[in-house]
Short mmCIF file of C-alpha atoms in Angstrom, two decimals:
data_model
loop_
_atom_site.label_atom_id
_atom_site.label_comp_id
_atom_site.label_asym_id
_atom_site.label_seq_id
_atom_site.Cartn_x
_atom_site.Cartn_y
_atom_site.Cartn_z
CA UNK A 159 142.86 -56.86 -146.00
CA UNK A 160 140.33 -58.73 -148.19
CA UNK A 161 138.62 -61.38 -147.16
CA UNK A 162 137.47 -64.04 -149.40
CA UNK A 163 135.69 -66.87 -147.23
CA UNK A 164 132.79 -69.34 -146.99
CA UNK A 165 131.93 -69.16 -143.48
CA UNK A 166 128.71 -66.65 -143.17
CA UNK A 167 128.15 -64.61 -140.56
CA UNK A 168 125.35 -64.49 -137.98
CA UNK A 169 123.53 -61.59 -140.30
CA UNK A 170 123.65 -63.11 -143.46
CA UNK A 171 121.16 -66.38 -144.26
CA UNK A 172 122.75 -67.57 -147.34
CA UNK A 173 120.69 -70.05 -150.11
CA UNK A 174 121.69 -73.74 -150.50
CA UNK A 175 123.43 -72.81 -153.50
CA UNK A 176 124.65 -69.32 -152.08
CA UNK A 177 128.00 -68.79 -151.49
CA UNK A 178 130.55 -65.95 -150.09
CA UNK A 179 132.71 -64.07 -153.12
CA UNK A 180 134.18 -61.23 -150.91
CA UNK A 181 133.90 -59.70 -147.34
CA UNK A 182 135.22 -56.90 -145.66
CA UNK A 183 135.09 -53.90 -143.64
CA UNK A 184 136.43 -50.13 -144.43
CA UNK A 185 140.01 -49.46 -144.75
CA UNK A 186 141.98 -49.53 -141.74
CA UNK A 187 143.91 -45.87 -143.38
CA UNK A 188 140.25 -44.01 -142.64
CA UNK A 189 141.17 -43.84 -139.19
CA UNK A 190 144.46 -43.69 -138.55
CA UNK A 191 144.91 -39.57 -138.25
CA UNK A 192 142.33 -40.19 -135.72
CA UNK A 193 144.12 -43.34 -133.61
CA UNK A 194 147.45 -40.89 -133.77
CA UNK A 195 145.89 -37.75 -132.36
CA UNK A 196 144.12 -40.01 -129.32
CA UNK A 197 147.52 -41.80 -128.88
CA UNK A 198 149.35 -38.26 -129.14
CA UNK A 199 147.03 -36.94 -126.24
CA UNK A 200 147.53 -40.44 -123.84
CA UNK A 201 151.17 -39.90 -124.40
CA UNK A 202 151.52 -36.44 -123.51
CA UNK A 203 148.83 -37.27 -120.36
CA UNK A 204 151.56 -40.04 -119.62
CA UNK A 205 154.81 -37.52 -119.76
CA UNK A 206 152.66 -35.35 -117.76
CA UNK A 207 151.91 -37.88 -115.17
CA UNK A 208 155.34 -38.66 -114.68
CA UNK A 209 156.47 -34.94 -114.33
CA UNK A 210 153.97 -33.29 -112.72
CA UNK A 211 153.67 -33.69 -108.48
CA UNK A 212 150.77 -34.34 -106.68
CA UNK A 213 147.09 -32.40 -107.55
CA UNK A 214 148.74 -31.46 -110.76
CA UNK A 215 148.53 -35.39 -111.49
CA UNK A 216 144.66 -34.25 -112.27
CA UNK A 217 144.96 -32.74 -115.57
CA UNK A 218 147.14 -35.25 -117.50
CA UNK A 219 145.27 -38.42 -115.66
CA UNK A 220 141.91 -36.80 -117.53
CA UNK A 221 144.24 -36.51 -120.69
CA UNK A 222 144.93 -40.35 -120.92
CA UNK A 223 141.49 -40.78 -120.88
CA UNK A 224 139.95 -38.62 -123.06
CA UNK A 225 142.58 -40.04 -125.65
CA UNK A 226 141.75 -43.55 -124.60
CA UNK A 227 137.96 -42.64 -125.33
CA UNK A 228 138.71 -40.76 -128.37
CA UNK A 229 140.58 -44.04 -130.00
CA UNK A 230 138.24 -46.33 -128.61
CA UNK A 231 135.46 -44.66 -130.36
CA UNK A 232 137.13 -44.15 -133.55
CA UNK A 233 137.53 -47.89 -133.60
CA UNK A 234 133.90 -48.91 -132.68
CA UNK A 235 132.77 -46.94 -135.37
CA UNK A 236 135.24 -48.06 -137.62
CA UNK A 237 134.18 -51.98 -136.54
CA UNK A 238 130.62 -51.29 -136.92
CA UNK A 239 130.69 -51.26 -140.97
CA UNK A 240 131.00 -54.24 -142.94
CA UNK A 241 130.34 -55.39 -146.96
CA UNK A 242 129.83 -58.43 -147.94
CA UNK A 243 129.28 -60.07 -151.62
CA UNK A 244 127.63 -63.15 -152.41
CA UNK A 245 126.94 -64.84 -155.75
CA UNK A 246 123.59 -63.50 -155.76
CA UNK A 247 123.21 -60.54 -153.35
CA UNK A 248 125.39 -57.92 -151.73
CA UNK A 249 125.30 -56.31 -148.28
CA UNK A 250 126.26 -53.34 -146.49
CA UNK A 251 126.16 -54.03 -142.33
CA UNK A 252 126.24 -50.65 -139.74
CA UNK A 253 126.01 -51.06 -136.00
CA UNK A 254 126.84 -53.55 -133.04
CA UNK A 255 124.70 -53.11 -130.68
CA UNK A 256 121.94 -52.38 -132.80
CA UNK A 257 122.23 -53.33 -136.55
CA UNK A 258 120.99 -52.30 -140.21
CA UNK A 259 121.44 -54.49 -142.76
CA UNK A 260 120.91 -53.26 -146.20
CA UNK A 261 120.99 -55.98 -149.25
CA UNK A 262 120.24 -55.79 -152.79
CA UNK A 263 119.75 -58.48 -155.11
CA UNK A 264 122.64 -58.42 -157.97
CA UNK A 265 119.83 -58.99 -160.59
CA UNK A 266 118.45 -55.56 -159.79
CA UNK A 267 121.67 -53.94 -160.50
CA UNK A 268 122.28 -51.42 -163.26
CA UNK A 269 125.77 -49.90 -163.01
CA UNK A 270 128.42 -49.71 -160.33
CA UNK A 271 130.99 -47.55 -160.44
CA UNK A 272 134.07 -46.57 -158.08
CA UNK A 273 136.00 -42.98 -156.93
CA UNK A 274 139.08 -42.50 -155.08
CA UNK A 275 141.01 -39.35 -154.65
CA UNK A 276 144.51 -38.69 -155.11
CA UNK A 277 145.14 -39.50 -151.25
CA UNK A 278 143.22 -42.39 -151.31
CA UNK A 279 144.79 -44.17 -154.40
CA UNK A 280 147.80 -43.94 -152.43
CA UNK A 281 146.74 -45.94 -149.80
CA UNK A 282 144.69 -47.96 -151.83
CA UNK A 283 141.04 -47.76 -150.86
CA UNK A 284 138.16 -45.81 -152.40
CA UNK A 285 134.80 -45.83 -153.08
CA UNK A 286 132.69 -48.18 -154.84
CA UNK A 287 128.95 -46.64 -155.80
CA UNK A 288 126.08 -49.18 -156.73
CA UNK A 289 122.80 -48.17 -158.34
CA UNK A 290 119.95 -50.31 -159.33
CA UNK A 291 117.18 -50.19 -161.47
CA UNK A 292 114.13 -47.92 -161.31
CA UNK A 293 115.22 -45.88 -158.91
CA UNK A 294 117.59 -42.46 -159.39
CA UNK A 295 121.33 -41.59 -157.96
CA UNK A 296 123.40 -44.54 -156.04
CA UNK A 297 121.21 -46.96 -153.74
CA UNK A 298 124.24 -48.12 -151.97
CA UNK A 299 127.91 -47.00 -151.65
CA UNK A 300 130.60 -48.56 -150.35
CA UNK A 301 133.09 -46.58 -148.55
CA UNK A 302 136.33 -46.74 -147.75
CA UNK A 303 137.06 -50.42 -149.48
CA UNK A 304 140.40 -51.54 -149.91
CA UNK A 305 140.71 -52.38 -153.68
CA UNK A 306 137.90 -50.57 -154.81
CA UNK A 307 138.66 -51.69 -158.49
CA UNK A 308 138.85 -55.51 -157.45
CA UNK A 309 135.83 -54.99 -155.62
CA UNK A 310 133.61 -53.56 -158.49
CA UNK A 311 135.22 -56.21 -160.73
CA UNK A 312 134.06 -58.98 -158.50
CA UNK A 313 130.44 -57.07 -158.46
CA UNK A 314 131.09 -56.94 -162.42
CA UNK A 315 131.82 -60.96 -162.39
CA UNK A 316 128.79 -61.95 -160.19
CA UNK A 317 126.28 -59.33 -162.18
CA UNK A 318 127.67 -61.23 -165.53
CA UNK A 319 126.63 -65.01 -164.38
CA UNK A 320 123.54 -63.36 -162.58
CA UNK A 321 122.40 -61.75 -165.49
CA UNK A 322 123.41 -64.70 -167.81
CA UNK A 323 120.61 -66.91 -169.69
CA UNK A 324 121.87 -70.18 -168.08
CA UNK A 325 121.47 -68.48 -164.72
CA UNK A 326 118.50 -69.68 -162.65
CA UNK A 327 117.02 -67.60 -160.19
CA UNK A 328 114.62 -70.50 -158.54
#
């Protein structure tokens, strides 16, 4: 779901006259064949838990939690990502523990542009490429966004005051 809200978030120091136009992480859909195979494998390690007598108890015990593991990592990395859009710059976070923070100013961009394949239309995400000037190929991409068409259009909206003559960048 997209997030549209002022509050910023420890990694982002926003200007005075700075504010939020859109947050949010990666589609929830990216990892959902993954979240079904990890619960597929506790649930089978649970039928066989509640079959299976004594030492046999080994093999499906290990199942549940390699399936735990396997969903709890799927969701960590899904957590780590998150994109954020200000009126003036826009962000792409990675990592928890440890974090990268990439930002570009929306006065440097050139074009944006957005993908989604047949499967992902369905679902509704994409994703959303952003390339800036003097440089060649995309600078930043963001993947996976739910509404990658409202999200390039609220790039598009921001680059238009950003880049207008009233616009003042002190």
């Amino acid at each position: 779901m997209t997030r549209e809200e002022t509050e910023s978030p420890s990694w982002v120091t926003l200007s005075p006259d700075e504010r939020i136009i859109w947050q949010d992480r990666p589609s929830h859909w990216v990892i959902a064949k993954e979240l079904i195979i990890g619960s597929i494998v506790v649930g089978i390690g649970i039928v066989g838990i509640v079959l299976l007598p004594g030492l046999w108890l080994l093999l499906p015990s290990a199942l549940v939690l390699i399936g735990a593991i396997y969903a709890g990592v799927t969701i960590y990395k899904h957590r780590k990502v998150r994109y954020l859009i200000t009126s003036t710059e826009l962000y792409k976070k990675t990592g928890v523990f440890s974090k990268s923070v990439i930002n570009l100013r929306l006065d440097r961009i050139q074009n944006t542009s957005f993908d989604q394949t047949f499967y992902q239309r369905l679902l509704g995400y994409g994703t959303v490429h952003i390339e800036t000037a003097g440089t060649d190929g995309t600078d930043l991409v963001l993947e996976s966004v739910n509404n990658p068409e409202h999200v390039m259009g609220r790039i598009t909206e921001c680059l238009e005051k950003v880049k207008s003559p009233e616009y003042d960048i002190a």
